[in-house]
Amino acid sequence: MIRIIVIGLVALILVSFGIYLLVLNQPKGKNPLVDNQIIPVKIKPSETFIEYNDPSGFSFNYPDNLSIEKSETLDNTTYADLKLYSNQVSGSLSFRISDSPYKKIDEWINLNKSEENTKEVTLGNLKATEIRTKDRLLLGAIDSGVFFNIEVPLIEEEFWTKVYKKVLADFSF
């Protein structure tokens, strides 16, 4: 029994000494016990663009490292319902065109309760209003009884803000 304990202690000492030598001989700043250190790679929107043309008469460009999902469940009041998304980046950009439930854009602004973070922007040739809440970037415009709405959750904000700005800059009828 004592022989087994002695052999176990010797083995433990040899393994500990081996690990000590392994750590001692590694370059500084490197952990020998962690071979696959994960270094996060910051993904950016591509500088190569795809043009999207919708049958309802508008178009815009978006980065080619994104996918577009088009809702096929449109009713008589919805003309377009799109979502840009990435398989590598959390978040999305949703774009919807429908008959307007609002007579004036002020009704939509008041509904979102954020007049202090509101500014005017353009969507193609339309005057639009942009609202930044604590967790979303919203855009609304009304033209001839049609409501244009873009929504971007502020997840991966830098990435999706660039995509949003590209969509706005290239949007046309």
mmCIF file with all atom_site columns, C-alpha atoms in Angstrom:
data_model
loop_
_atom_site.group_PDB
_atom_site.id
_atom_site.type_symbol
_atom_site.label_atom_id
_atom_site.label_alt_id
_atom_site.label_comp_id
_atom_site.label_asym_id
_atom_site.label_entity_id
_atom_site.label_seq_id
_atom_site.pdbx_PDB_ins_code
_atom_site.Cartn_x
_atom_site.Cartn_y
_atom_site.Cartn_z
_atom_site.occupancy
_atom_site.B_iso_or_equiv
_atom_site.pdbx_formal_charge
_atom_site.auth_seq_id
_atom_site.auth_comp_id
_atom_site.auth_asym_id
_atom_site.auth_atom_id
_atom_site.pdbx_PDB_model_num
ATOM 1   C CA . MET A 1 1   ? 0.000   0.000  0.000   1.00 0.00 ? 1   MET A CA 1
ATOM 2   C CA . ILE A 1 2   ? 2.828   2.384  0.859   1.00 0.00 ? 2   ILE A CA 1
ATOM 3   C CA . ARG A 1 3   ? 4.497   1.499  -2.429  1.00 0.00 ? 3   ARG A CA 1
ATOM 4   C CA . ILE A 1 4   ? 1.382   2.662  -4.385  1.00 0.00 ? 4   ILE A CA 1
ATOM 5   C CA . ILE A 1 5   ? 1.270   5.951  -2.460  1.00 0.00 ? 5   ILE A CA 1
ATOM 6   C CA . VAL A 1 6   ? 4.996   6.593  -3.106  1.00 0.00 ? 6   VAL A CA 1
ATOM 7   C CA . ILE A 1 7   ? 4.608   5.804  -6.833  1.00 0.00 ? 7   ILE A CA 1
ATOM 8   C CA . GLY A 1 8   ? 1.563   8.115  -7.003  1.00 0.00 ? 8   GLY A CA 1
ATOM 9   C CA . LEU A 1 9   ? 3.460   10.966 -5.310  1.00 0.00 ? 9   LEU A CA 1
ATOM 10  C CA . VAL A 1 10  ? 6.479   10.538 -7.607  1.00 0.00 ? 10  VAL A CA 1
ATOM 11  C CA . ALA A 1 11  ? 4.183   10.579 -10.667 1.00 0.00 ? 11  ALA A CA 1
ATOM 12  C CA . LEU A 1 12  ? 2.417   13.711 -9.393  1.00 0.00 ? 12  LEU A CA 1
ATOM 13  C CA . ILE A 1 13  ? 5.765   15.459 -8.792  1.00 0.00 ? 13  ILE A CA 1
ATOM 14  C CA . LEU A 1 14  ? 7.016   14.529 -12.282 1.00 0.00 ? 14  LEU A CA 1
ATOM 15  C CA . VAL A 1 15  ? 3.811   15.789 -13.978 1.00 0.00 ? 15  VAL A CA 1
ATOM 16  C CA . SER A 1 16  ? 3.927   19.035 -11.959 1.00 0.00 ? 16  SER A CA 1
ATOM 17  C CA . PHE A 1 17  ? 7.598   19.537 -12.864 1.00 0.00 ? 17  PHE A CA 1
ATOM 18  C CA . GLY A 1 18  ? 6.786   18.921 -16.573 1.00 0.00 ? 18  GLY A CA 1
ATOM 19  C CA . ILE A 1 19  ? 4.021   21.539 -16.537 1.00 0.00 ? 19  ILE A CA 1
ATOM 20  C CA . TYR A 1 20  ? 6.366   23.961 -14.753 1.00 0.00 ? 20  TYR A CA 1
ATOM 21  C CA . LEU A 1 21  ? 9.029   23.498 -17.460 1.00 0.00 ? 21  LEU A CA 1
ATOM 22  C CA . LEU A 1 22  ? 6.419   23.919 -20.198 1.00 0.00 ? 22  LEU A CA 1
ATOM 23  C CA . VAL A 1 23  ? 5.233   27.217 -18.717 1.00 0.00 ? 23  VAL A CA 1
ATOM 24  C CA . LEU A 1 24  ? 8.816   28.408 -18.114 1.00 0.00 ? 24  LEU A CA 1
ATOM 25  C CA . ASN A 1 25  ? 9.874   27.817 -21.738 1.00 0.00 ? 25  ASN A CA 1
ATOM 26  C CA . GLN A 1 26  ? 6.912   29.655 -23.373 1.00 0.00 ? 26  GLN A CA 1
ATOM 27  C CA . PRO A 1 27  ? 7.283   33.189 -24.777 1.00 0.00 ? 27  PRO A CA 1
ATOM 28  C CA . LYS A 1 28  ? 5.988   35.851 -22.419 1.00 0.00 ? 28  LYS A CA 1
ATOM 29  C CA . GLY A 1 29  ? 2.347   36.825 -22.770 1.00 0.00 ? 29  GLY A CA 1
ATOM 30  C CA . LYS A 1 30  ? 1.315   33.412 -24.089 1.00 0.00 ? 30  LYS A CA 1
ATOM 31  C CA . ASN A 1 31  ? -0.573  30.889 -22.035 1.00 0.00 ? 31  ASN A CA 1
ATOM 32  C CA . PRO A 1 32  ? 0.582   27.371 -22.992 1.00 0.00 ? 32  PRO A CA 1
ATOM 33  C CA . LEU A 1 33  ? -2.567  25.819 -21.612 1.00 0.00 ? 33  LEU A CA 1
ATOM 34  C CA . VAL A 1 34  ? -4.775  27.896 -23.951 1.00 0.00 ? 34  VAL A CA 1
ATOM 35  C CA . ASP A 1 35  ? -3.767  27.045 -27.517 1.00 0.00 ? 35  ASP A CA 1
ATOM 36  C CA . ASN A 1 36  ? -6.791  28.478 -29.293 1.00 0.00 ? 36  ASN A CA 1
ATOM 37  C CA . GLN A 1 37  ? -7.140  31.981 -27.964 1.00 0.00 ? 37  GLN A CA 1
ATOM 38  C CA . ILE A 1 38  ? -10.159 33.606 -29.625 1.00 0.00 ? 38  ILE A CA 1
ATOM 39  C CA . ILE A 1 39  ? -9.432  37.051 -30.975 1.00 0.00 ? 39  ILE A CA 1
ATOM 40  C CA . PRO A 1 40  ? -12.653 38.783 -31.992 1.00 0.00 ? 40  PRO A CA 1
ATOM 41  C CA . VAL A 1 41  ? -12.708 39.934 -35.602 1.00 0.00 ? 41  VAL A CA 1
ATOM 42  C CA . LYS A 1 42  ? -14.696 43.087 -36.232 1.00 0.00 ? 42  LYS A CA 1
ATOM 43  C CA . ILE A 1 43  ? -16.930 42.523 -39.254 1.00 0.00 ? 43  ILE A CA 1
ATOM 44  C CA . LYS A 1 44  ? -17.728 45.547 -41.389 1.00 0.00 ? 44  LYS A CA 1
ATOM 45  C CA . PRO A 1 45  ? -20.352 46.068 -44.072 1.00 0.00 ? 45  PRO A CA 1
ATOM 46  C CA . SER A 1 46  ? -18.888 45.198 -47.464 1.00 0.00 ? 46  SER A CA 1
ATOM 47  C CA . GLU A 1 47  ? -17.877 47.963 -49.850 1.00 0.00 ? 47  GLU A CA 1
ATOM 48  C CA . THR A 1 48  ? -19.353 45.924 -52.722 1.00 0.00 ? 48  THR A CA 1
ATOM 49  C CA . PHE A 1 49  ? -23.076 46.460 -53.153 1.00 0.00 ? 49  PHE A CA 1
ATOM 50  C CA . ILE A 1 50  ? -26.096 44.668 -54.531 1.00 0.00 ? 50  ILE A CA 1
ATOM 51  C CA . GLU A 1 51  ? -28.960 46.652 -56.019 1.00 0.00 ? 51  GLU A CA 1
ATOM 52  C CA . TYR A 1 52  ? -32.403 45.631 -54.831 1.00 0.00 ? 52  TYR A CA 1
ATOM 53  C CA . ASN A 1 53  ? -35.319 46.513 -57.128 1.00 0.00 ? 53  ASN A CA 1
ATOM 54  C CA . ASP A 1 54  ? -38.777 46.031 -55.673 1.00 0.00 ? 54  ASP A CA 1
ATOM 55  C CA . PRO A 1 55  ? -41.822 45.379 -57.873 1.00 0.00 ? 55  PRO A CA 1
ATOM 56  C CA . SER A 1 56  ? -43.631 48.196 -56.060 1.00 0.00 ? 56  SER A CA 1
ATOM 57  C CA . GLY A 1 57  ? -41.283 50.713 -57.712 1.00 0.00 ? 57  GLY A CA 1
ATOM 58  C CA . PHE A 1 58  ? -38.337 51.520 -55.452 1.00 0.00 ? 58  PHE A CA 1
ATOM 59  C CA . SER A 1 59  ? -34.707 50.445 -55.268 1.00 0.00 ? 59  SER A CA 1
ATOM 60  C CA . PHE A 1 60  ? -31.672 50.737 -53.012 1.00 0.00 ? 60  PHE A CA 1
ATOM 61  C CA . ASN A 1 61  ? -28.189 49.289 -52.658 1.00 0.00 ? 61  ASN A CA 1
ATOM 62  C CA . TYR A 1 62  ? -26.988 47.168 -49.768 1.00 0.00 ? 62  TYR A CA 1
ATOM 63  C CA . PRO A 1 63  ? -23.653 45.491 -48.872 1.00 0.00 ? 63  PRO A CA 1
ATOM 64  C CA . ASP A 1 64  ? -23.113 42.102 -50.511 1.00 0.00 ? 64  ASP A CA 1
ATOM 65  C CA . ASN A 1 65  ? -22.206 40.458 -47.199 1.00 0.00 ? 65  ASN A CA 1
ATOM 66  C CA . LEU A 1 66  ? -25.867 40.804 -46.143 1.00 0.00 ? 66  LEU A CA 1
ATOM 67  C CA . SER A 1 67  ? -28.918 38.792 -47.099 1.00 0.00 ? 67  SER A CA 1
ATOM 68  C CA . ILE A 1 68  ? -32.372 40.123 -47.823 1.00 0.00 ? 68  ILE A CA 1
ATOM 69  C CA . GLU A 1 69  ? -35.545 38.439 -46.691 1.00 0.00 ? 69  GLU A CA 1
ATOM 70  C CA . LYS A 1 70  ? -38.750 39.494 -48.396 1.00 0.00 ? 70  LYS A CA 1
ATOM 71  C CA . SER A 1 71  ? -42.019 38.731 -46.633 1.00 0.00 ? 71  SER A CA 1
ATOM 72  C CA . GLU A 1 72  ? -44.411 37.013 -49.012 1.00 0.00 ? 72  GLU A CA 1
ATOM 73  C CA . THR A 1 73  ? -47.379 37.456 -46.691 1.00 0.00 ? 73  THR A CA 1
ATOM 74  C CA . LEU A 1 74  ? -48.375 40.901 -47.913 1.00 0.00 ? 74  LEU A CA 1
ATOM 75  C CA . ASP A 1 75  ? -51.966 42.072 -47.688 1.00 0.00 ? 75  ASP A CA 1
ATOM 76  C CA . ASN A 1 76  ? -53.835 44.803 -49.573 1.00 0.00 ? 76  ASN A CA 1
ATOM 77  C CA . THR A 1 77  ? -52.381 47.492 -47.298 1.00 0.00 ? 77  THR A CA 1
ATOM 78  C CA . THR A 1 78  ? -48.700 46.436 -47.304 1.00 0.00 ? 78  THR A CA 1
ATOM 79  C CA . TYR A 1 79  ? -46.591 47.010 -50.421 1.00 0.00 ? 79  TYR A CA 1
ATOM 80  C CA . ALA A 1 80  ? -43.186 45.854 -49.183 1.00 0.00 ? 80  ALA A CA 1
ATOM 81  C CA . ASP A 1 81  ? -41.860 44.169 -46.062 1.00 0.00 ? 81  ASP A CA 1
ATOM 82  C CA . LEU A 1 82  ? -38.105 43.506 -46.168 1.00 0.00 ? 82  LEU A CA 1
ATOM 83  C CA . LYS A 1 83  ? -35.373 42.618 -43.735 1.00 0.00 ? 83  LYS A CA 1
ATOM 84  C CA . LEU A 1 84  ? -31.613 42.906 -44.253 1.00 0.00 ? 84  LEU A CA 1
ATOM 85  C CA . TYR A 1 85  ? -29.627 40.591 -41.999 1.00 0.00 ? 85  TYR A CA 1
ATOM 86  C CA . SER A 1 86  ? -26.219 39.016 -41.563 1.00 0.00 ? 86  SER A CA 1
ATOM 87  C CA . ASN A 1 87  ? -25.289 35.494 -40.550 1.00 0.00 ? 87  ASN A CA 1
ATOM 88  C CA . GLN A 1 88  ? -22.206 36.920 -38.804 1.00 0.00 ? 88  GLN A CA 1
ATOM 89  C CA . VAL A 1 89  ? -23.525 40.057 -37.072 1.00 0.00 ? 89  VAL A CA 1
ATOM 90  C CA . SER A 1 90  ? -26.429 40.370 -34.639 1.00 0.00 ? 90  SER A CA 1
ATOM 91  C CA . GLY A 1 91  ? -29.220 42.754 -35.548 1.00 0.00 ? 91  GLY A CA 1
ATOM 92  C CA . SER A 1 92  ? -31.029 43.669 -38.745 1.00 0.00 ? 92  SER A CA 1
ATOM 93  C CA . LEU A 1 93  ? -32.626 46.452 -40.751 1.00 0.00 ? 93  LEU A CA 1
ATOM 94  C CA . SER A 1 94  ? -36.382 46.162 -41.343 1.00 0.00 ? 94  SER A CA 1
ATOM 95  C CA . PHE A 1 95  ? -38.101 48.154 -44.079 1.00 0.00 ? 95  PHE A CA 1
ATOM 96  C CA . ARG A 1 96  ? -41.873 48.322 -44.516 1.00 0.00 ? 96  ARG A CA 1
ATOM 97  C CA . ILE A 1 97  ? -44.104 50.278 -46.882 1.00 0.00 ? 97  ILE A CA 1
ATOM 98  C CA . SER A 1 98  ? -47.822 50.238 -46.168 1.00 0.00 ? 98  SER A CA 1
ATOM 99  C CA . ASP A 1 99  ? -50.963 52.326 -46.168 1.00 0.00 ? 99  ASP A CA 1
ATOM 100 C CA . SER A 1 100 ? -50.445 54.938 -43.496 1.00 0.00 ? 100 SER A CA 1
ATOM 101 C CA . PRO A 1 101 ? -52.296 54.604 -40.215 1.00 0.00 ? 101 PRO A CA 1
ATOM 102 C CA . TYR A 1 102 ? -51.293 58.244 -39.586 1.00 0.00 ? 102 TYR A CA 1
ATOM 103 C CA . LYS A 1 103 ? -52.584 61.445 -41.150 1.00 0.00 ? 103 LYS A CA 1
ATOM 104 C CA . LYS A 1 104 ? -49.402 63.352 -40.257 1.00 0.00 ? 104 LYS A CA 1
ATOM 105 C CA . ILE A 1 105 ? -45.888 62.252 -39.337 1.00 0.00 ? 105 ILE A CA 1
ATOM 106 C CA . ASP A 1 106 ? -46.278 64.062 -35.979 1.00 0.00 ? 106 ASP A CA 1
ATOM 107 C CA . GLU A 1 107 ? -48.676 61.311 -34.872 1.00 0.00 ? 107 GLU A CA 1
ATOM 108 C CA . TRP A 1 108 ? -45.948 58.721 -35.446 1.00 0.00 ? 108 TRP A CA 1
ATOM 109 C CA . ILE A 1 109 ? -43.346 60.901 -33.681 1.00 0.00 ? 109 ILE A CA 1
ATOM 110 C CA . ASN A 1 110 ? -45.631 61.321 -30.651 1.00 0.00 ? 110 ASN A CA 1
ATOM 111 C CA . LEU A 1 111 ? -46.283 57.575 -30.572 1.00 0.00 ? 111 LEU A CA 1
ATOM 112 C CA . ASN A 1 112 ? -42.534 56.968 -30.287 1.00 0.00 ? 112 ASN A CA 1
ATOM 113 C CA . LYS A 1 113 ? -42.175 59.622 -27.541 1.00 0.00 ? 113 LYS A CA 1
ATOM 114 C CA . SER A 1 114 ? -38.726 60.827 -28.470 1.00 0.00 ? 114 SER A CA 1
ATOM 115 C CA . GLU A 1 115 ? -38.878 64.361 -29.847 1.00 0.00 ? 115 GLU A CA 1
ATOM 116 C CA . GLU A 1 116 ? -35.518 65.281 -28.308 1.00 0.00 ? 116 GLU A CA 1
ATOM 117 C CA . ASN A 1 117 ? -33.734 62.727 -30.521 1.00 0.00 ? 117 ASN A CA 1
ATOM 118 C CA . THR A 1 118 ? -35.612 63.529 -33.715 1.00 0.00 ? 118 THR A CA 1
ATOM 119 C CA . LYS A 1 119 ? -34.142 64.919 -36.901 1.00 0.00 ? 119 LYS A CA 1
ATOM 120 C CA . GLU A 1 120 ? -35.194 65.379 -40.486 1.00 0.00 ? 120 GLU A CA 1
ATOM 121 C CA . VAL A 1 121 ? -33.556 63.216 -43.142 1.00 0.00 ? 121 VAL A CA 1
ATOM 122 C CA . THR A 1 122 ? -34.422 62.183 -46.685 1.00 0.00 ? 122 THR A CA 1
ATOM 123 C CA . LEU A 1 123 ? -35.470 58.837 -48.091 1.00 0.00 ? 123 LEU A CA 1
ATOM 124 C CA . GLY A 1 124 ? -34.998 59.215 -51.827 1.00 0.00 ? 124 GLY A CA 1
ATOM 125 C CA . ASN A 1 125 ? -36.916 62.395 -52.627 1.00 0.00 ? 125 ASN A CA 1
ATOM 126 C CA . LEU A 1 126 ? -39.145 62.118 -49.547 1.00 0.00 ? 126 LEU A CA 1
ATOM 127 C CA . LYS A 1 127 ? -38.766 64.207 -46.430 1.00 0.00 ? 127 LYS A CA 1
ATOM 128 C CA . ALA A 1 128 ? -38.511 61.760 -43.530 1.00 0.00 ? 128 ALA A CA 1
ATOM 129 C CA . THR A 1 129 ? -38.089 61.857 -39.769 1.00 0.00 ? 129 THR A CA 1
ATOM 130 C CA . GLU A 1 130 ? -35.449 59.867 -37.919 1.00 0.00 ? 130 GLU A CA 1
ATOM 131 C CA . ILE A 1 131 ? -35.920 58.996 -34.252 1.00 0.00 ? 131 ILE A CA 1
ATOM 132 C CA . ARG A 1 132 ? -33.213 57.534 -32.034 1.00 0.00 ? 132 ARG A CA 1
ATOM 133 C CA . THR A 1 133 ? -34.520 55.840 -28.911 1.00 0.00 ? 133 THR A CA 1
ATOM 134 C CA . LYS A 1 134 ? -32.331 54.119 -26.348 1.00 0.00 ? 134 LYS A CA 1
ATOM 135 C CA . ASP A 1 135 ? -32.557 50.802 -28.213 1.00 0.00 ? 135 ASP A CA 1
ATOM 136 C CA . ARG A 1 136 ? -33.694 51.582 -31.802 1.00 0.00 ? 136 ARG A CA 1
ATOM 137 C CA . LEU A 1 137 ? -33.149 53.813 -34.792 1.00 0.00 ? 137 LEU A CA 1
ATOM 138 C CA . LEU A 1 138 ? -36.455 54.542 -36.524 1.00 0.00 ? 138 LEU A CA 1
ATOM 139 C CA . LEU A 1 139 ? -37.325 56.325 -39.754 1.00 0.00 ? 139 LEU A CA 1
ATOM 140 C CA . GLY A 1 140 ? -40.792 57.349 -40.845 1.00 0.00 ? 140 GLY A CA 1
ATOM 141 C CA . ALA A 1 141 ? -42.129 59.176 -43.895 1.00 0.00 ? 141 ALA A CA 1
ATOM 142 C CA . ILE A 1 142 ? -45.621 59.688 -45.269 1.00 0.00 ? 142 ILE A CA 1
ATOM 143 C CA . ASP A 1 143 ? -46.363 60.342 -48.937 1.00 0.00 ? 143 ASP A CA 1
ATOM 144 C CA . SER A 1 144 ? -49.817 60.244 -50.551 1.00 0.00 ? 144 SER A CA 1
ATOM 145 C CA . GLY A 1 145 ? -51.224 58.162 -47.710 1.00 0.00 ? 145 GLY A CA 1
ATOM 146 C CA . VAL A 1 146 ? -48.354 55.646 -47.792 1.00 0.00 ? 146 VAL A CA 1
ATOM 147 C CA . PHE A 1 147 ? -46.156 55.124 -44.719 1.00 0.00 ? 147 PHE A CA 1
ATOM 148 C CA . PHE A 1 148 ? -42.452 54.307 -45.179 1.00 0.00 ? 148 PHE A CA 1
ATOM 149 C CA . ASN A 1 149 ? -40.858 52.819 -42.077 1.00 0.00 ? 149 ASN A CA 1
ATOM 150 C CA . ILE A 1 150 ? -37.320 51.636 -41.340 1.00 0.00 ? 150 ILE A CA 1
ATOM 151 C CA . GLU A 1 151 ? -36.346 50.122 -38.008 1.00 0.00 ? 151 GLU A CA 1
ATOM 152 C CA . VAL A 1 152 ? -32.842 49.220 -36.839 1.00 0.00 ? 152 VAL A CA 1
ATOM 153 C CA . PRO A 1 153 ? -32.330 47.747 -33.357 1.00 0.00 ? 153 PRO A CA 1
ATOM 154 C CA . LEU A 1 154 ? -29.155 49.259 -31.894 1.00 0.00 ? 154 LEU A CA 1
ATOM 155 C CA . ILE A 1 155 ? -27.383 45.908 -31.658 1.00 0.00 ? 155 ILE A CA 1
ATOM 156 C CA . GLU A 1 156 ? -23.951 46.073 -33.333 1.00 0.00 ? 156 GLU A CA 1
ATOM 157 C CA . GLU A 1 157 ? -24.784 49.751 -33.774 1.00 0.00 ? 157 GLU A CA 1
ATOM 158 C CA . GLU A 1 158 ? -21.735 50.794 -35.798 1.00 0.00 ? 158 GLU A CA 1
ATOM 159 C CA . PHE A 1 159 ? -22.295 48.059 -38.393 1.00 0.00 ? 159 PHE A CA 1
ATOM 160 C CA . TRP A 1 160 ? -26.034 48.617 -38.821 1.00 0.00 ? 160 TRP A CA 1
ATOM 161 C CA . THR A 1 161 ? -25.785 52.415 -38.829 1.00 0.00 ? 161 THR A CA 1
ATOM 162 C CA . LYS A 1 162 ? -23.471 52.173 -41.865 1.00 0.00 ? 162 LYS A CA 1
ATOM 163 C CA . VAL A 1 163 ? -25.951 49.875 -43.611 1.00 0.00 ? 163 VAL A CA 1
ATOM 164 C CA . TYR A 1 164 ? -28.826 52.230 -42.753 1.00 0.00 ? 164 TYR A CA 1
ATOM 165 C CA . LYS A 1 165 ? -26.974 55.253 -44.145 1.00 0.00 ? 165 LYS A CA 1
ATOM 166 C CA . LYS A 1 166 ? -26.217 53.373 -47.378 1.00 0.00 ? 166 LYS A CA 1
ATOM 167 C CA . VAL A 1 167 ? -29.868 52.389 -47.840 1.00 0.00 ? 167 VAL A CA 1
ATOM 168 C CA . LEU A 1 168 ? -30.976 56.003 -47.274 1.00 0.00 ? 168 LEU A CA 1
ATOM 169 C CA . ALA A 1 169 ? -28.323 57.443 -49.591 1.00 0.00 ? 169 ALA A CA 1
ATOM 170 C CA . ASP A 1 170 ? -29.179 55.123 -52.492 1.00 0.00 ? 170 ASP A CA 1
ATOM 171 C CA . PHE A 1 171 ? -32.956 54.832 -52.096 1.00 0.00 ? 171 PHE A CA 1
ATOM 172 C CA . SER A 1 172 ? -34.882 55.904 -55.185 1.00 0.00 ? 172 SER A CA 1
ATOM 173 C CA . PHE A 1 173 ? -38.268 55.500 -56.883 1.00 0.00 ? 173 PHE A CA 1
#
